[in-house]
Amino acid sequence: MSGSEPLQRARSAALRLLSHRPRSEAEIRKRLSGRYPPSAVDQAVRSLRDQGLLDDAAFARMWRDSRESSRPRSAAAIRRELVSKGVDRQVADETVQDVDDEDAAYRAGLAFVRRLERADLATFRRRLWGHLERRGFRSGLSRTVVDRLWQETRGGTED
């Protein structure tokens, strides 16, 4: 096996991983380590980074945009997800600094409210509150959104 063969294999494996979804540099390193020599992994990652195919800041923005559009989470929850995927904390902080938690909580709650059509006030509050809490929203914000959605969907009736 020539010296460049492990590099080519590592690079091909990384490209296959990236073809499924964008990934952080740490995710690629983790998936390649153990299967390829460390020097091949380093060179493959450097090559992909130089070509713009591996960019943690771009990955973090894509992750945030995906969460905001389809599965709203709090800024803190998105930051935790990014850090768990190996994105540098400073990059994660910069990425989520403009996330509007109030808007995200409202959108997350609005999508869930459809499931609570027949729920009484206590059940509505408990289930919607839990849904928002699991998505990382603060208690005070969750309370505000629950009350707002109850008013909007039920006109304030206590059922």
PDB file of C-alpha atoms in Angstrom:
ATOM      1  CA  MET A   1       0.000   0.000   0.000  1.00  0.00           C
ATOM      2  CA  SER A   2       1.534   3.308  -1.074  1.00  0.00           C
ATOM      3  CA  GLY A   3       1.773   6.299   1.265  1.00  0.00           C
ATOM      4  CA  SER A   4      -0.979   8.161  -0.540  1.00  0.00           C
ATOM      5  CA  GLU A   5      -3.429   5.249  -0.553  1.00  0.00           C
ATOM      6  CA  PRO A   6      -4.570   5.683   3.090  1.00  0.00           C
ATOM      7  CA  LEU A   7      -4.976   9.409   2.404  1.00  0.00           C
ATOM      8  CA  GLN A   8      -7.129   8.735  -0.659  1.00  0.00           C
ATOM      9  CA  ARG A   9      -9.236   6.218   1.238  1.00  0.00           C
ATOM     10  CA  ALA A  10      -9.680   8.553   4.195  1.00  0.00           C
ATOM     11  CA  ARG A  11     -10.608  11.410   1.873  1.00  0.00           C
ATOM     12  CA  SER A  12     -13.107   9.228  -0.021  1.00  0.00           C
ATOM     13  CA  ALA A  13     -14.674   8.061   3.240  1.00  0.00           C
ATOM     14  CA  ALA A  14     -14.968  11.670   4.432  1.00  0.00           C
ATOM     15  CA  LEU A  15     -16.605  12.692   1.152  1.00  0.00           C
ATOM     16  CA  ARG A  16     -19.108   9.839   1.494  1.00  0.00           C
ATOM     17  CA  LEU A  17     -19.974  11.046   4.997  1.00  0.00           C
ATOM     18  CA  LEU A  18     -20.394  14.608   3.742  1.00  0.00           C
ATOM     19  CA  SER A  19     -22.626  13.442   0.899  1.00  0.00           C
ATOM     20  CA  HIS A  20     -25.282  12.377   3.442  1.00  0.00           C
ATOM     21  CA  ARG A  21     -25.304  15.626   5.412  1.00  0.00           C
ATOM     22  CA  PRO A  22     -22.913  18.420   6.367  1.00  0.00           C
ATOM     23  CA  ARG A  23     -20.719  17.535   9.334  1.00  0.00           C
ATOM     24  CA  SER A  24     -18.341  19.250  11.689  1.00  0.00           C
ATOM     25  CA  GLU A  25     -14.622  18.666  11.470  1.00  0.00           C
ATOM     26  CA  ALA A  26     -14.733  16.793  14.787  1.00  0.00           C
ATOM     27  CA  GLU A  27     -17.447  14.447  13.466  1.00  0.00           C
ATOM     28  CA  ILE A  28     -15.326  13.614  10.412  1.00  0.00           C
ATOM     29  CA  ARG A  29     -12.205  13.078  12.527  1.00  0.00           C
ATOM     30  CA  LYS A  30     -14.102  10.824  14.924  1.00  0.00           C
ATOM     31  CA  ARG A  31     -15.561   8.700  12.128  1.00  0.00           C
ATOM     32  CA  LEU A  32     -12.202   8.332  10.356  1.00  0.00           C
ATOM     33  CA  SER A  33      -9.966   7.770  13.378  1.00  0.00           C
ATOM     34  CA  GLY A  34      -9.172   4.158  14.060  1.00  0.00           C
ATOM     35  CA  ARG A  35      -9.853   3.214  10.437  1.00  0.00           C
ATOM     36  CA  TYR A  36      -7.054   5.313   8.936  1.00  0.00           C
ATOM     37  CA  PRO A  37      -3.638   6.475  10.139  1.00  0.00           C
ATOM     38  CA  PRO A  38      -3.747   9.796  12.035  1.00  0.00           C
ATOM     39  CA  SER A  39      -1.581  11.479   9.413  1.00  0.00           C
ATOM     40  CA  ALA A  40      -4.005  10.440   6.641  1.00  0.00           C
ATOM     41  CA  VAL A  41      -6.965  11.743   8.664  1.00  0.00           C
ATOM     42  CA  ASP A  42      -5.161  15.059   9.294  1.00  0.00           C
ATOM     43  CA  GLN A  43      -4.278  15.461   5.630  1.00  0.00           C
ATOM     44  CA  ALA A  44      -7.767  14.525   4.442  1.00  0.00           C
ATOM     45  CA  VAL A  45      -9.388  16.994   6.846  1.00  0.00           C
ATOM     46  CA  ARG A  46      -6.927  19.734   5.853  1.00  0.00           C
ATOM     47  CA  SER A  47      -7.592  19.067   2.161  1.00  0.00           C
ATOM     48  CA  LEU A  48     -11.372  19.205   2.611  1.00  0.00           C
ATOM     49  CA  ARG A  49     -11.085  22.361   4.722  1.00  0.00           C
ATOM     50  CA  ASP A  50      -8.867  24.025   2.070  1.00  0.00           C
ATOM     51  CA  GLN A  51     -11.465  23.186  -0.584  1.00  0.00           C
ATOM     52  CA  GLY A  52     -14.259  24.658   1.520  1.00  0.00           C
ATOM     53  CA  LEU A  53     -15.975  21.290   1.923  1.00  0.00           C
ATOM     54  CA  LEU A  54     -15.407  21.218   5.672  1.00  0.00           C
ATOM     55  CA  ASP A  55     -16.193  24.459   7.492  1.00  0.00           C
ATOM     56  CA  ASP A  56     -17.407  24.421  11.097  1.00  0.00           C
ATOM     57  CA  ALA A  57     -18.803  27.962  10.942  1.00  0.00           C
ATOM     58  CA  ALA A  58     -20.846  27.139   7.827  1.00  0.00           C
ATOM     59  CA  PHE A  59     -21.933  23.837   9.398  1.00  0.00           C
ATOM     60  CA  ALA A  60     -23.061  25.673  12.540  1.00  0.00           C
ATOM     61  CA  ARG A  61     -25.088  28.208  10.518  1.00  0.00           C
ATOM     62  CA  MET A  62     -26.710  25.407   8.521  1.00  0.00           C
ATOM     63  CA  TRP A  63     -27.569  23.541  11.742  1.00  0.00           C
ATOM     64  CA  ARG A  64     -29.086  26.661  13.301  1.00  0.00           C
ATOM     65  CA  ASP A  65     -31.087  27.462  10.144  1.00  0.00           C
ATOM     66  CA  SER A  66     -32.374  23.893   9.983  1.00  0.00           C
ATOM     67  CA  ARG A  67     -33.457  24.009  13.622  1.00  0.00           C
ATOM     68  CA  GLU A  68     -35.104  27.394  13.214  1.00  0.00           C
ATOM     69  CA  SER A  69     -37.087  26.360  10.158  1.00  0.00           C
ATOM     70  CA  SER A  70     -38.199  22.844  11.012  1.00  0.00           C
ATOM     71  CA  ARG A  71     -37.570  21.992  14.662  1.00  0.00           C
ATOM     72  CA  PRO A  72     -37.364  25.202  16.702  1.00  0.00           C
ATOM     73  CA  ARG A  73     -35.121  25.089  19.756  1.00  0.00           C
ATOM     74  CA  SER A  74     -33.789  27.684  22.154  1.00  0.00           C
ATOM     75  CA  ALA A  75     -30.438  29.301  21.463  1.00  0.00           C
ATOM     76  CA  ALA A  76     -29.020  27.407  24.451  1.00  0.00           C
ATOM     77  CA  ALA A  77     -30.246  24.057  23.107  1.00  0.00           C
ATOM     78  CA  ILE A  78     -28.834  24.743  19.628  1.00  0.00           C
ATOM     79  CA  ARG A  79     -25.516  25.787  21.209  1.00  0.00           C
ATOM     80  CA  ARG A  80     -25.411  22.514  23.210  1.00  0.00           C
ATOM     81  CA  GLU A  81     -26.108  20.501  20.054  1.00  0.00           C
ATOM     82  CA  LEU A  82     -23.331  22.276  18.153  1.00  0.00           C
ATOM     83  CA  VAL A  83     -20.802  21.810  20.944  1.00  0.00           C
ATOM     84  CA  SER A  84     -21.756  18.121  21.194  1.00  0.00           C
ATOM     85  CA  LYS A  85     -20.971  17.824  17.486  1.00  0.00           C
ATOM     86  CA  GLY A  86     -17.483  19.209  18.098  1.00  0.00           C
ATOM     87  CA  VAL A  87     -18.023  22.815  17.045  1.00  0.00           C
ATOM     88  CA  ASP A  88     -15.862  25.242  19.005  1.00  0.00           C
ATOM     89  CA  ARG A  89     -17.841  26.967  21.785  1.00  0.00           C
ATOM     90  CA  GLN A  90     -16.971  30.439  20.474  1.00  0.00           C
ATOM     91  CA  VAL A  91     -18.225  29.519  16.978  1.00  0.00           C
ATOM     92  CA  ALA A  92     -21.391  28.060  18.529  1.00  0.00           C
ATOM     93  CA  ASP A  93     -21.927  31.217  20.619  1.00  0.00           C
ATOM     94  CA  GLU A  94     -21.525  33.468  17.578  1.00  0.00           C
ATOM     95  CA  THR A  95     -23.882  31.281  15.557  1.00  0.00           C
ATOM     96  CA  VAL A  96     -26.776  31.465  18.012  1.00  0.00           C
ATOM     97  CA  GLN A  97     -26.373  35.069  19.176  1.00  0.00           C
ATOM     98  CA  ASP A  98     -29.210  36.272  16.934  1.00  0.00           C
ATOM     99  CA  VAL A  99     -31.654  33.417  17.621  1.00  0.00           C
ATOM    100  CA  ASP A 100     -34.981  34.845  18.801  1.00  0.00           C
ATOM    101  CA  ASP A 101     -36.029  32.481  21.611  1.00  0.00           C
ATOM    102  CA  GLU A 102     -39.468  34.071  21.942  1.00  0.00           C
ATOM    103  CA  ASP A 103     -40.290  33.549  18.262  1.00  0.00           C
ATOM    104  CA  ALA A 104     -38.808  30.036  18.261  1.00  0.00           C
ATOM    105  CA  ALA A 105     -40.806  29.050  21.371  1.00  0.00           C
ATOM    106  CA  TYR A 106     -44.003  30.361  19.827  1.00  0.00           C
ATOM    107  CA  ARG A 107     -43.405  28.459  16.564  1.00  0.00           C
ATOM    108  CA  ALA A 108     -42.496  25.265  18.455  1.00  0.00           C
ATOM    109  CA  GLY A 109     -45.623  25.600  20.578  1.00  0.00           C
ATOM    110  CA  LEU A 110     -47.894  26.446  17.659  1.00  0.00           C
ATOM    111  CA  ALA A 111     -46.837  23.304  15.811  1.00  0.00           C
ATOM    112  CA  PHE A 112     -47.538  21.188  18.917  1.00  0.00           C
ATOM    113  CA  VAL A 113     -50.895  22.783  19.802  1.00  0.00           C
ATOM    114  CA  ARG A 114     -52.646  20.859  17.032  1.00  0.00           C
ATOM    115  CA  ARG A 115     -52.159  17.706  19.104  1.00  0.00           C
ATOM    116  CA  LEU A 116     -53.911  19.300  22.060  1.00  0.00           C
ATOM    117  CA  GLU A 117     -57.163  20.159  20.320  1.00  0.00           C
ATOM    118  CA  ARG A 118     -59.394  18.409  22.856  1.00  0.00           C
ATOM    119  CA  ALA A 119     -57.256  18.956  25.956  1.00  0.00           C
ATOM    120  CA  ASP A 120     -58.563  20.783  28.996  1.00  0.00           C
ATOM    121  CA  LEU A 121     -56.551  23.714  30.378  1.00  0.00           C
ATOM    122  CA  ALA A 122     -54.506  21.641  32.846  1.00  0.00           C
ATOM    123  CA  THR A 123     -53.557  19.043  30.237  1.00  0.00           C
ATOM    124  CA  PHE A 124     -52.871  21.745  27.648  1.00  0.00           C
ATOM    125  CA  ARG A 125     -50.533  23.568  30.024  1.00  0.00           C
ATOM    126  CA  ARG A 126     -48.723  20.457  31.226  1.00  0.00           C
ATOM    127  CA  ARG A 127     -48.124  18.937  27.810  1.00  0.00           C
ATOM    128  CA  LEU A 128     -47.228  22.152  25.986  1.00  0.00           C
ATOM    129  CA  TRP A 129     -44.978  23.275  28.839  1.00  0.00           C
ATOM    130  CA  GLY A 130     -43.131  19.941  28.732  1.00  0.00           C
ATOM    131  CA  HIS A 131     -42.773  20.191  24.965  1.00  0.00           C
ATOM    132  CA  LEU A 132     -41.193  23.636  25.242  1.00  0.00           C
ATOM    133  CA  GLU A 133     -38.977  22.691  28.176  1.00  0.00           C
ATOM    134  CA  ARG A 134     -37.576  19.712  26.234  1.00  0.00           C
ATOM    135  CA  ARG A 135     -36.583  22.151  23.509  1.00  0.00           C
ATOM    136  CA  GLY A 136     -34.572  24.213  25.949  1.00  0.00           C
ATOM    137  CA  PHE A 137     -36.836  27.200  26.533  1.00  0.00           C
ATOM    138  CA  ARG A 138     -36.737  28.998  29.890  1.00  0.00           C
ATOM    139  CA  SER A 139     -39.646  28.482  32.284  1.00  0.00           C
ATOM    140  CA  GLY A 140     -40.852  32.087  32.161  1.00  0.00           C
ATOM    141  CA  LEU A 141     -40.864  32.120  28.377  1.00  0.00           C
ATOM    142  CA  SER A 142     -42.618  28.743  28.271  1.00  0.00           C
ATOM    143  CA  ARG A 143     -45.321  30.051  30.623  1.00  0.00           C
ATOM    144  CA  THR A 144     -45.853  33.128  28.425  1.00  0.00           C
ATOM    145  CA  VAL A 145     -46.115  31.049  25.253  1.00  0.00           C
ATOM    146  CA  VAL A 146     -48.492  28.526  26.860  1.00  0.00           C
ATOM    147  CA  ASP A 147     -50.782  31.331  28.015  1.00  0.00           C
ATOM    148  CA  ARG A 148     -50.638  33.074  24.651  1.00  0.00           C
ATOM    149  CA  LEU A 149     -51.436  29.905  22.706  1.00  0.00           C
ATOM    150  CA  TRP A 150     -54.295  29.027  25.059  1.00  0.00           C
ATOM    151  CA  GLN A 151     -55.774  32.484  24.487  1.00  0.00           C
ATOM    152  CA  GLU A 152     -55.293  32.279  20.719  1.00  0.00           C
ATOM    153  CA  THR A 153     -56.642  28.758  20.260  1.00  0.00           C
ATOM    154  CA  ARG A 154     -59.392  28.681  22.880  1.00  0.00           C
ATOM    155  CA  GLY A 155     -60.271  32.307  23.278  1.00  0.00           C
ATOM    156  CA  GLY A 156     -59.413  32.033  26.963  1.00  0.00           C
ATOM    157  CA  THR A 157     -62.172  29.586  27.875  1.00  0.00           C
ATOM    158  CA  GLU A 158     -61.347  27.228  30.718  1.00  0.00           C
ATOM    159  CA  ASP A 159     -63.042  24.165  29.137  1.00  0.00           C
TER     160      ASP A 159
END
